[in-house]
Short mmCIF file of C-alpha atoms in Angstrom, two decimals:
data_model
loop_
_atom_site.label_atom_id
_atom_site.label_comp_id
_atom_site.label_asym_id
_atom_site.label_seq_id
_atom_site.Cartn_x
_atom_site.Cartn_y
_atom_site.Cartn_z
CA MET A 1 -50.22 -75.42 -20.16
CA ALA A 2 -48.75 -73.20 -22.90
CA LEU A 3 -51.85 -70.98 -22.87
CA ARG A 4 -51.58 -70.58 -19.09
CA ASN A 5 -47.91 -69.53 -19.39
CA ASN A 6 -48.82 -67.05 -22.11
CA VAL A 7 -51.51 -65.50 -19.90
CA ILE A 8 -49.10 -65.27 -16.94
CA GLY A 9 -46.46 -63.78 -19.23
CA ALA A 10 -48.90 -61.22 -20.67
CA ILE A 11 -50.13 -60.15 -17.23
CA ASN A 12 -46.58 -59.74 -15.99
CA PHE A 13 -45.55 -57.84 -19.11
CA VAL A 14 -48.34 -55.36 -18.38
CA ALA A 15 -47.18 -55.19 -14.73
CA VAL A 16 -43.62 -54.46 -15.91
CA LEU A 17 -44.93 -51.63 -18.09
CA LEU A 18 -47.10 -50.25 -15.27
CA SER A 19 -44.21 -50.28 -12.79
CA ILE A 20 -42.22 -47.87 -14.96
CA PRO A 21 -44.56 -44.89 -14.27
CA ILE A 22 -44.44 -45.74 -10.54
CA ILE A 23 -40.65 -45.57 -10.57
CA GLY A 24 -40.86 -42.40 -12.68
CA ALA A 25 -43.20 -40.79 -10.14
CA GLY A 26 -40.74 -41.54 -7.36
CA ILE A 27 -37.88 -40.08 -9.36
CA TRP A 28 -40.02 -37.05 -10.23
CA LEU A 29 -40.55 -36.45 -6.49
CA THR A 30 -36.79 -36.06 -6.09
CA THR A 31 -36.99 -32.96 -8.30
CA GLU A 32 -39.61 -31.29 -6.08
CA PRO A 33 -38.56 -28.43 -3.78
CA ALA A 34 -36.83 -29.47 -0.55
CA ASP A 35 -39.67 -28.21 1.66
CA SER A 36 -42.29 -30.28 -0.14
CA CYS A 37 -44.34 -32.52 2.14
CA VAL A 38 -44.46 -35.27 -0.44
CA LYS A 39 -40.69 -35.61 -0.38
CA ILE A 40 -40.97 -38.33 2.29
CA LEU A 41 -42.80 -40.54 -0.21
CA GLN A 42 -40.07 -40.57 -2.87
CA TRP A 43 -38.09 -43.57 -1.61
CA PRO A 44 -41.08 -45.76 -0.67
CA ILE A 45 -42.56 -45.14 -4.14
CA ILE A 46 -39.27 -45.89 -5.91
CA ILE A 47 -38.75 -49.06 -3.84
CA LEU A 48 -42.33 -50.24 -4.47
CA GLY A 49 -41.95 -49.59 -8.21
CA VAL A 50 -38.63 -51.46 -8.37
CA LEU A 51 -40.06 -54.41 -6.39
CA ILE A 52 -43.07 -54.66 -8.70
CA PHE A 53 -40.76 -54.37 -11.70
CA VAL A 54 -38.41 -57.16 -10.51
CA VAL A 55 -41.22 -59.51 -9.48
CA ALA A 56 -43.19 -58.95 -12.69
CA LEU A 57 -40.05 -59.34 -14.80
CA ALA A 58 -39.29 -62.65 -13.05
CA GLY A 59 -42.86 -63.79 -13.74
CA PHE A 60 -42.68 -62.73 -17.36
CA ILE A 61 -39.32 -64.40 -18.03
CA GLY A 62 -40.33 -67.51 -16.06
CA ALA A 63 -43.57 -67.88 -17.99
CA PHE A 64 -42.15 -66.99 -21.41
CA TRP A 65 -39.12 -69.31 -21.21
CA ARG A 66 -40.83 -71.82 -18.90
CA ILE A 67 -38.29 -71.58 -16.06
CA PRO A 68 -39.90 -73.16 -12.98
CA MET A 69 -37.48 -71.60 -10.46
CA LEU A 70 -38.36 -68.09 -11.61
CA LEU A 71 -42.05 -68.92 -11.43
CA VAL A 72 -41.61 -70.18 -7.85
CA PHE A 73 -39.72 -66.97 -6.97
CA TYR A 74 -42.48 -64.98 -8.67
CA LEU A 75 -45.21 -66.77 -6.73
CA ILE A 76 -43.53 -66.31 -3.34
CA ALA A 77 -42.49 -62.70 -3.99
CA MET A 78 -45.95 -61.75 -5.25
CA LEU A 79 -47.53 -63.34 -2.18
CA VAL A 80 -45.18 -61.37 0.09
CA LEU A 81 -45.92 -58.11 -1.79
CA ILE A 82 -49.67 -58.67 -1.54
CA VAL A 83 -49.46 -59.47 2.19
CA LEU A 84 -47.34 -56.35 2.82
CA LEU A 85 -49.68 -54.07 0.88
CA VAL A 86 -52.78 -55.50 2.59
CA SER A 87 -51.03 -55.07 5.96
CA LEU A 88 -50.32 -51.43 5.12
CA VAL A 89 -53.96 -50.82 4.20
CA VAL A 90 -55.22 -52.51 7.38
CA PHE A 91 -52.72 -50.56 9.52
CA THR A 92 -53.71 -47.25 7.94
CA TYR A 93 -57.39 -48.03 8.40
CA ALA A 94 -56.88 -49.07 12.04
CA VAL A 95 -54.89 -45.94 12.90
CA THR A 96 -57.39 -43.49 11.36
CA LEU A 97 -60.64 -45.40 11.96
CA ARG A 98 -62.06 -43.20 14.69
CA GLY A 99 -61.14 -39.84 13.10
CA ARG A 100 -64.57 -39.03 11.72
CA GLY A 101 -64.89 -35.41 12.81
CA ASN A 102 -67.42 -33.75 15.09
CA ILE A 103 -70.30 -31.50 14.18
CA GLU A 104 -69.90 -28.03 15.66
CA PRO A 105 -72.66 -25.40 15.81
CA ASN A 106 -72.54 -22.75 13.08
CA ARG A 107 -69.87 -24.66 11.14
CA SER A 108 -70.22 -26.21 7.70
CA TYR A 109 -67.15 -28.35 8.18
CA LEU A 110 -66.43 -31.07 10.71
CA GLU A 111 -64.09 -30.33 13.60
CA TYR A 112 -61.29 -32.88 14.02
CA ARG A 113 -59.64 -33.51 17.38
CA MET A 114 -56.56 -35.57 18.11
CA ASP A 115 -58.45 -37.52 20.77
CA ASP A 116 -60.60 -39.00 17.99
CA PHE A 117 -57.63 -40.89 16.53
CA SER A 118 -55.68 -43.92 17.74
CA ILE A 119 -53.29 -43.67 20.68
CA TRP A 120 -50.33 -44.59 18.44
CA LEU A 121 -51.08 -41.77 16.00
CA ARG A 122 -51.65 -39.27 18.82
CA ARG A 123 -48.26 -40.10 20.37
CA ARG A 124 -46.51 -39.79 16.99
CA VAL A 125 -48.08 -36.44 16.13
CA ARG A 126 -47.87 -34.89 19.61
CA SER A 127 -44.15 -35.48 19.96
CA SER A 128 -42.53 -32.08 19.53
CA SER A 129 -40.07 -33.18 16.87
CA LYS A 130 -42.80 -34.71 14.69
CA TRP A 131 -45.30 -31.89 15.18
CA ASP A 132 -42.76 -29.19 14.27
CA GLY A 133 -42.09 -31.02 11.00
CA ILE A 134 -45.80 -31.49 10.28
CA ARG A 135 -46.56 -27.84 11.03
CA SER A 136 -43.74 -26.51 8.85
CA CYS A 137 -44.78 -28.89 6.08
CA LEU A 138 -48.39 -27.68 6.18
CA ARG A 139 -47.37 -24.03 6.32
CA SER A 140 -44.97 -24.36 3.38
CA SER A 141 -47.54 -26.09 1.18
CA ASN A 142 -50.12 -24.32 -0.98
CA ILE A 143 -53.02 -26.18 0.63
CA CYS A 144 -54.20 -23.27 2.76
CA ALA A 145 -52.37 -20.36 1.15
CA ASP A 146 -55.45 -18.77 -0.35
CA LEU A 147 -57.79 -19.12 2.64
CA ASP A 148 -57.11 -15.53 3.74
CA GLN A 149 -58.12 -14.08 0.38
CA GLN A 150 -61.02 -16.48 -0.11
CA TYR A 151 -62.99 -15.69 3.08
CA ARG A 152 -63.42 -12.08 4.17
CA THR A 153 -65.37 -12.73 7.36
CA ALA A 154 -65.20 -15.41 10.00
CA GLN A 155 -68.74 -16.53 9.19
CA GLU A 156 -67.81 -17.12 5.53
CA PHE A 157 -64.96 -19.31 6.76
CA PHE A 158 -67.24 -21.19 9.19
CA ASN A 159 -69.77 -21.85 6.40
CA ALA A 160 -67.14 -23.13 3.97
CA HIS A 161 -66.75 -26.80 3.15
CA LEU A 162 -63.12 -27.43 4.11
CA THR A 163 -60.93 -30.50 3.83
CA GLN A 164 -59.41 -32.13 6.91
CA ILE A 165 -56.03 -30.56 6.13
CA GLN A 166 -57.53 -27.08 5.87
CA VAL A 167 -59.32 -27.50 9.21
CA ILE A 168 -56.08 -28.52 10.96
CA ASP A 169 -54.01 -25.67 9.54
#
């Protein structure tokens, strides 16, 4: 039993240490320019890092000092975190599943259309308030800033291997 508690404590100690860079990344995002597209991720990343930190700390303390109530909290909280993260992955996969891109003649890249994606995502993106924010975010980023200088002719652009973001912009 003591070896099992030591293993649980060691795993949670590592999780506590790994949650610190997650929290730091969220805090670092707060220092980014106001027009940065990644700004919307700062609070979810900070909250996720703090949740992992608290749960792992409870597991570490519960295992190290053999406190059963903390271990029960740790077990339930970790189960909830895992279920939430798996739900997020499944939701993201379901929303973007059909967006594979279409082959167009004389194009090296795939053409993406909104009709290829889920109805929920189409409604969210097509609403004028959301699309204006998405468009300004894409235009203010450096993702496509050098496309004009990189391709001198339209055919060079059509033959280029572009990312999905570059195709949309």
